[in-house]
Short mmCIF file of C-alpha atoms in Angstrom, two decimals:
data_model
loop_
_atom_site.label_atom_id
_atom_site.label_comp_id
_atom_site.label_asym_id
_atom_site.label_seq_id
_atom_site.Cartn_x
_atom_site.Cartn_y
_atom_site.Cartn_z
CA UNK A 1 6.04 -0.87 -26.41
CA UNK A 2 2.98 0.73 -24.40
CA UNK A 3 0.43 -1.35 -23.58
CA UNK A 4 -2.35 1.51 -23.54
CA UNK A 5 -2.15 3.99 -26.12
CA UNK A 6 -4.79 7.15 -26.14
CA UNK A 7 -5.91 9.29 -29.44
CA UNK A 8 -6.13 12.11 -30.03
CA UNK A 9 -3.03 12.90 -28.67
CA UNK A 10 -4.41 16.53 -28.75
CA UNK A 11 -7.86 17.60 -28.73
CA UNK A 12 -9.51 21.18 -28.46
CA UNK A 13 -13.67 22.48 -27.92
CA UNK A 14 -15.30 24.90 -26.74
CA UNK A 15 -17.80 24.74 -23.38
CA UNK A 16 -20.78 22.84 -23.54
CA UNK A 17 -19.35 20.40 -26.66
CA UNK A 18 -18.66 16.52 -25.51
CA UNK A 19 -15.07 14.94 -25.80
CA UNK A 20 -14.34 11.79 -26.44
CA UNK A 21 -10.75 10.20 -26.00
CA UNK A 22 -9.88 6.28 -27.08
CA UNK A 23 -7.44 3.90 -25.38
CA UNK A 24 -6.13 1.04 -27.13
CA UNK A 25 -3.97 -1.88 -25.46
CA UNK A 26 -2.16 -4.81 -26.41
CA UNK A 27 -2.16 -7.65 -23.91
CA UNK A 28 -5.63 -9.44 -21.93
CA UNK A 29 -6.35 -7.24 -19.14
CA UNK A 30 -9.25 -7.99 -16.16
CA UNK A 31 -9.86 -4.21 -15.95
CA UNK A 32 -8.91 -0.62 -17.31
CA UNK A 33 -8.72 2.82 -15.21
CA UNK A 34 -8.75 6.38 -16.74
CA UNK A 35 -7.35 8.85 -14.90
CA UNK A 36 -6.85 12.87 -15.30
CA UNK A 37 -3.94 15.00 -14.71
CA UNK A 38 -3.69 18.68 -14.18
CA UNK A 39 -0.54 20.81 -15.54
CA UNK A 40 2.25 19.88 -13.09
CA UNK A 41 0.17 17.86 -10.94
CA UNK A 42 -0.49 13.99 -9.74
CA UNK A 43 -2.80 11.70 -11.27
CA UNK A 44 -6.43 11.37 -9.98
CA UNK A 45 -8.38 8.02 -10.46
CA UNK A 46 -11.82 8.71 -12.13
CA UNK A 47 -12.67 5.64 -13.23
CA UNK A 48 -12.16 1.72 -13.55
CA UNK A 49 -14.16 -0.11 -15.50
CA UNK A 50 -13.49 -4.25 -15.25
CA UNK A 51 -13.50 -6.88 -18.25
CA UNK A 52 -17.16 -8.31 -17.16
CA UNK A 53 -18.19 -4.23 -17.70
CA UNK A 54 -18.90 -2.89 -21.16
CA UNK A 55 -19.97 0.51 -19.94
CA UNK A 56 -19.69 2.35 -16.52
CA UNK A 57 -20.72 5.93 -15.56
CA UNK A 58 -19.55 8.86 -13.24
CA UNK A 59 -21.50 12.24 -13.56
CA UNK A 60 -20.44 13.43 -16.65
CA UNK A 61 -17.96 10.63 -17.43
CA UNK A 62 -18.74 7.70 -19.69
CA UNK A 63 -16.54 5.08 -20.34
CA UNK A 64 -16.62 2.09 -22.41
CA UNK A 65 -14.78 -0.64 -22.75
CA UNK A 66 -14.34 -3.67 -25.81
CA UNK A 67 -12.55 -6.40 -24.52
CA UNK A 68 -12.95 -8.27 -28.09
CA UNK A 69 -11.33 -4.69 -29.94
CA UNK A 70 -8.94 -3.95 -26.86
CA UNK A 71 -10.17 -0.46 -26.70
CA UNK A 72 -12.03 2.08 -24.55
CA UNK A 73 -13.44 5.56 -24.81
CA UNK A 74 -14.01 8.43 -22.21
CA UNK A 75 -16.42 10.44 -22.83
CA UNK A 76 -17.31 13.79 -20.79
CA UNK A 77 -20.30 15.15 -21.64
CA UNK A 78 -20.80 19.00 -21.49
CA UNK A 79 -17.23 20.11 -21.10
CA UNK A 80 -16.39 22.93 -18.57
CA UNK A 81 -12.96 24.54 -19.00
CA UNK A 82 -12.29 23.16 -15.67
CA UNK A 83 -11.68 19.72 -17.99
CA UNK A 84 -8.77 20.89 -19.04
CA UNK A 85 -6.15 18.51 -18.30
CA UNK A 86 -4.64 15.26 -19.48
CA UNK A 87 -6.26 12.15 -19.09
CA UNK A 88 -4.60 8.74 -19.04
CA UNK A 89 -5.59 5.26 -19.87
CA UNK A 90 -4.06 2.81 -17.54
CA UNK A 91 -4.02 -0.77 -17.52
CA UNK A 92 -2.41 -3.76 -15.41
CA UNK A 93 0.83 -4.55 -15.93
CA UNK A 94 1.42 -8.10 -17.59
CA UNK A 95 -2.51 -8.05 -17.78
CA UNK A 96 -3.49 -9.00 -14.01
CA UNK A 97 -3.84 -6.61 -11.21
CA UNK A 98 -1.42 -7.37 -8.91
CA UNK A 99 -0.99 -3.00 -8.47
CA UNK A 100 1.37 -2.09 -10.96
CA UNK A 101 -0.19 -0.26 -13.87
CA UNK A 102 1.11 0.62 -17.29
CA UNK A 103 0.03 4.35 -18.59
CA UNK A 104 -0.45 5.23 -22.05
CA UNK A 105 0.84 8.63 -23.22
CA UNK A 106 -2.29 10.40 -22.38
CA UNK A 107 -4.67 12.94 -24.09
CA UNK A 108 -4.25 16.47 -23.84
CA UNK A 109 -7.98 18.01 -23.44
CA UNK A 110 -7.94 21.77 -23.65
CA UNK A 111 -11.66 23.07 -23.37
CA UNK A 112 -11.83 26.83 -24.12
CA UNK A 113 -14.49 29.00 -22.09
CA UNK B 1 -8.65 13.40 -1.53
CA UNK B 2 -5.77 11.22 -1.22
CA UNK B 3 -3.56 11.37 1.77
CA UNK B 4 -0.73 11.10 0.09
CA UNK B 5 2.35 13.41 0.24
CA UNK B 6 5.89 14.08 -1.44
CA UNK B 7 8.20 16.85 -0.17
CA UNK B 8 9.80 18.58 -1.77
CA UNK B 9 7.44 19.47 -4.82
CA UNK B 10 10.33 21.48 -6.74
CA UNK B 11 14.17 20.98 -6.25
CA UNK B 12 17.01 22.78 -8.24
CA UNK B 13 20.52 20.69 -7.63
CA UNK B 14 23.97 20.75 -9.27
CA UNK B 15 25.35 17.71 -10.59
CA UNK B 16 27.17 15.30 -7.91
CA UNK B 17 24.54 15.67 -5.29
CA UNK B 18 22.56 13.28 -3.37
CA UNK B 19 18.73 13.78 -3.05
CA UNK B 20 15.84 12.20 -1.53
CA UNK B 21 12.53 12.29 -2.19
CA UNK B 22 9.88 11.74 0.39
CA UNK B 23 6.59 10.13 0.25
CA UNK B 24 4.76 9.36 2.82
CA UNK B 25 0.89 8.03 2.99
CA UNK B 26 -1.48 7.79 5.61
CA UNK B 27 -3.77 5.45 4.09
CA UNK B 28 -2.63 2.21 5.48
CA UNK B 29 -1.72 1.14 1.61
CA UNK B 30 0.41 -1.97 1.70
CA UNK B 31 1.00 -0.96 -2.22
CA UNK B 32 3.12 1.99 -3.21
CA UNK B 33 5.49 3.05 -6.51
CA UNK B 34 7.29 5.54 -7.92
CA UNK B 35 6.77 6.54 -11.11
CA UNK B 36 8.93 8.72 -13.76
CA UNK B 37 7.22 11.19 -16.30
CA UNK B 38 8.84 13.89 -18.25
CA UNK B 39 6.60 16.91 -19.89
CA UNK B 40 3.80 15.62 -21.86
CA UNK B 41 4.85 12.25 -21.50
CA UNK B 42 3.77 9.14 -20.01
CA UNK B 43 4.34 8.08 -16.67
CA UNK B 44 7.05 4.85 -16.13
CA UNK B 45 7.18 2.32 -13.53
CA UNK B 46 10.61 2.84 -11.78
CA UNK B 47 10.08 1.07 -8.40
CA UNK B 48 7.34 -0.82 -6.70
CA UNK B 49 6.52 -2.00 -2.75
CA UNK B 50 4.64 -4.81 -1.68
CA UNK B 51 5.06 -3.67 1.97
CA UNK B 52 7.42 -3.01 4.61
CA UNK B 53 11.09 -4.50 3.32
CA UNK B 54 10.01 -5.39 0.31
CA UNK B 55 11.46 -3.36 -2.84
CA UNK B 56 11.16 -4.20 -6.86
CA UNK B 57 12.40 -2.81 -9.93
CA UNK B 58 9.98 -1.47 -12.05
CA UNK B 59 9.63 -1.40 -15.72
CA UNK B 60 12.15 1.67 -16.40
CA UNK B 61 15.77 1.08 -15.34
CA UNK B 62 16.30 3.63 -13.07
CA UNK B 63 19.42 4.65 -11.35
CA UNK B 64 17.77 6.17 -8.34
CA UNK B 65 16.97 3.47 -4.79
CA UNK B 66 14.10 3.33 -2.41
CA UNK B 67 13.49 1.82 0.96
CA UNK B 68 10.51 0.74 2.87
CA UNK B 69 11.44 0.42 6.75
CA UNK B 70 7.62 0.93 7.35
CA UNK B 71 4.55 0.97 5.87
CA UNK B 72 3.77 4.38 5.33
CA UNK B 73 6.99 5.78 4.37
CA UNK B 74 8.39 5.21 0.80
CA UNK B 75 11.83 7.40 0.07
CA UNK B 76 13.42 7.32 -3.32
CA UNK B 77 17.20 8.45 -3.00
CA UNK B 78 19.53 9.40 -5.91
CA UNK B 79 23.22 8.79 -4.74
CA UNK B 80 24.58 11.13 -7.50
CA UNK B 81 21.78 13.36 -9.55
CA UNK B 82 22.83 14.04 -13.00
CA UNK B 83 21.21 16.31 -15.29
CA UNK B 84 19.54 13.10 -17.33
CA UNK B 85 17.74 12.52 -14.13
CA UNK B 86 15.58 15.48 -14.69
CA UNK B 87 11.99 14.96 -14.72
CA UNK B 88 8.91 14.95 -12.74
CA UNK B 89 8.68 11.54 -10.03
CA UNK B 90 5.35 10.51 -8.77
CA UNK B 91 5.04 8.66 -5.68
CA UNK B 92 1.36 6.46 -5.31
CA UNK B 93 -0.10 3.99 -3.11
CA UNK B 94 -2.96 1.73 -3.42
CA UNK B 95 -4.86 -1.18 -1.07
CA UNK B 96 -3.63 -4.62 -2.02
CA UNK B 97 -6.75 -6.33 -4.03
CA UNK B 98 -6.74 -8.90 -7.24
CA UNK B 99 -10.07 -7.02 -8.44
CA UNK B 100 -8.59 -3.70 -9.26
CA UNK B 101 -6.60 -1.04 -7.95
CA UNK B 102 -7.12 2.21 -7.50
CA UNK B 103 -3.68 3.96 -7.14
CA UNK B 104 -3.72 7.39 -5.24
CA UNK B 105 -1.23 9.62 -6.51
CA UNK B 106 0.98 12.34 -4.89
CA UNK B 107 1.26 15.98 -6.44
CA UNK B 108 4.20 14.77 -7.79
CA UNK B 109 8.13 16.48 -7.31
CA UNK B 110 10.25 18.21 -10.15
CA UNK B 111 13.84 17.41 -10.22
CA UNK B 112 15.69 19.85 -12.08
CA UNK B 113 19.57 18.72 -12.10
CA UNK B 114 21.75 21.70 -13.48
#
């Protein structure tokens, strides 16, 4: 089963209008990362937020993280269209970071101009 | 911007053949993996590196190998592609650390086996 799991699976606005995607995860974890992928790209980090951390910014990023709930949100504030693009939750594998990371299925973020 | 780079980024093969898929870094990362990820999926864990000769499974069984002769240089080879081997592999590094890794990705290579 996945350890980080990210809803909506799908989610749509318009330029100017916030999004807000939520990672959940199963096992004790000493820090999350969120990263973003464009269509037929890699991955690039954005963020990692660690278990001491309840909230960490990056620009327009947000991110939050609830160790007691085993959830976190990303929030971009005043979309661009230039946001469009997956973004993935990822978390340690087996809960440690020894490197290995285990991705959730990602949210697909379209922003329309 | 990562310095991190797979060639080739899109390969049509039949069935039968042999293929390798090179990544290479010039970060210095001791780290690196391969990772599996068909359309609009998530990305899997196929094979990991520690550093030079050392090579793991990953989470995903994976019929494909990889070698690490040296430290920047991290080939995954498929002895006999098959058209279930068809997806999009991601090669990524990172610094060794017990605080947090940030993995740099490559652009990623589409295997399309036919």
């Amino acid at each position: 089963s996945q350890q980080g799991e990210e809803d909506p699976q799908a989610l749509s606005i318009q330029e100017g209008e916030n999004a807000t995607m939520n990672c959940s995860y199963k096992t004790s974890i000493n820090n999350l990362q969120w990263y973003r992928q464009n269509s037929g790209r890699g991955l690039v980090h954005l963020i990692l937020i660690r278990s001491n951390e309840r909230e960490k910014h990056s620009g327009r990023l947000r991110v939050t993280l609830d160790t007691s709930k085993k959830s976190s949100s990303l929030l971009i504030t005043a979309s661009r269209a230039a946001d469009t693009a997956s973004y993935f939750c990822a978390t340690p594998a087996g809960g440690t970071s020894y490197g290995k990371l285990t991705f959730g299925q990602g949210t697909i973020l379209t922003v329309h101009p | 911007e990562a310095d991190i780079y797979q060639t080739p980024r899109y390969l049509v093969i039949g069935t039968g053949k042999k293929i390798t898929l090179e990544c290479s870094q010039t970060m210095g990362h001791d780290k690196m993996y391969w990772y599996q990820q068909d359309p609009g999926m998530e990305l899997h864990l196929i094979h990991y590196s520690y550093g030079v000769n050392s090579t793991e499974k990953g989470d995903l069984s994976s019929e494909s190998t990889v070698s690490r002769i040296r430290t920047e240089h991290f080939p995954l080879t498929l002895e006999s592609a098959r058209p279930s081997h068809t997806s999009q592999y991601l090669c990524a590094s990172s610094e060794f650390g017990f605080s947090g890794n940030t993995i740099y990705f490559g652009e990623g290579s589409w295997l399309t086996v036919v």
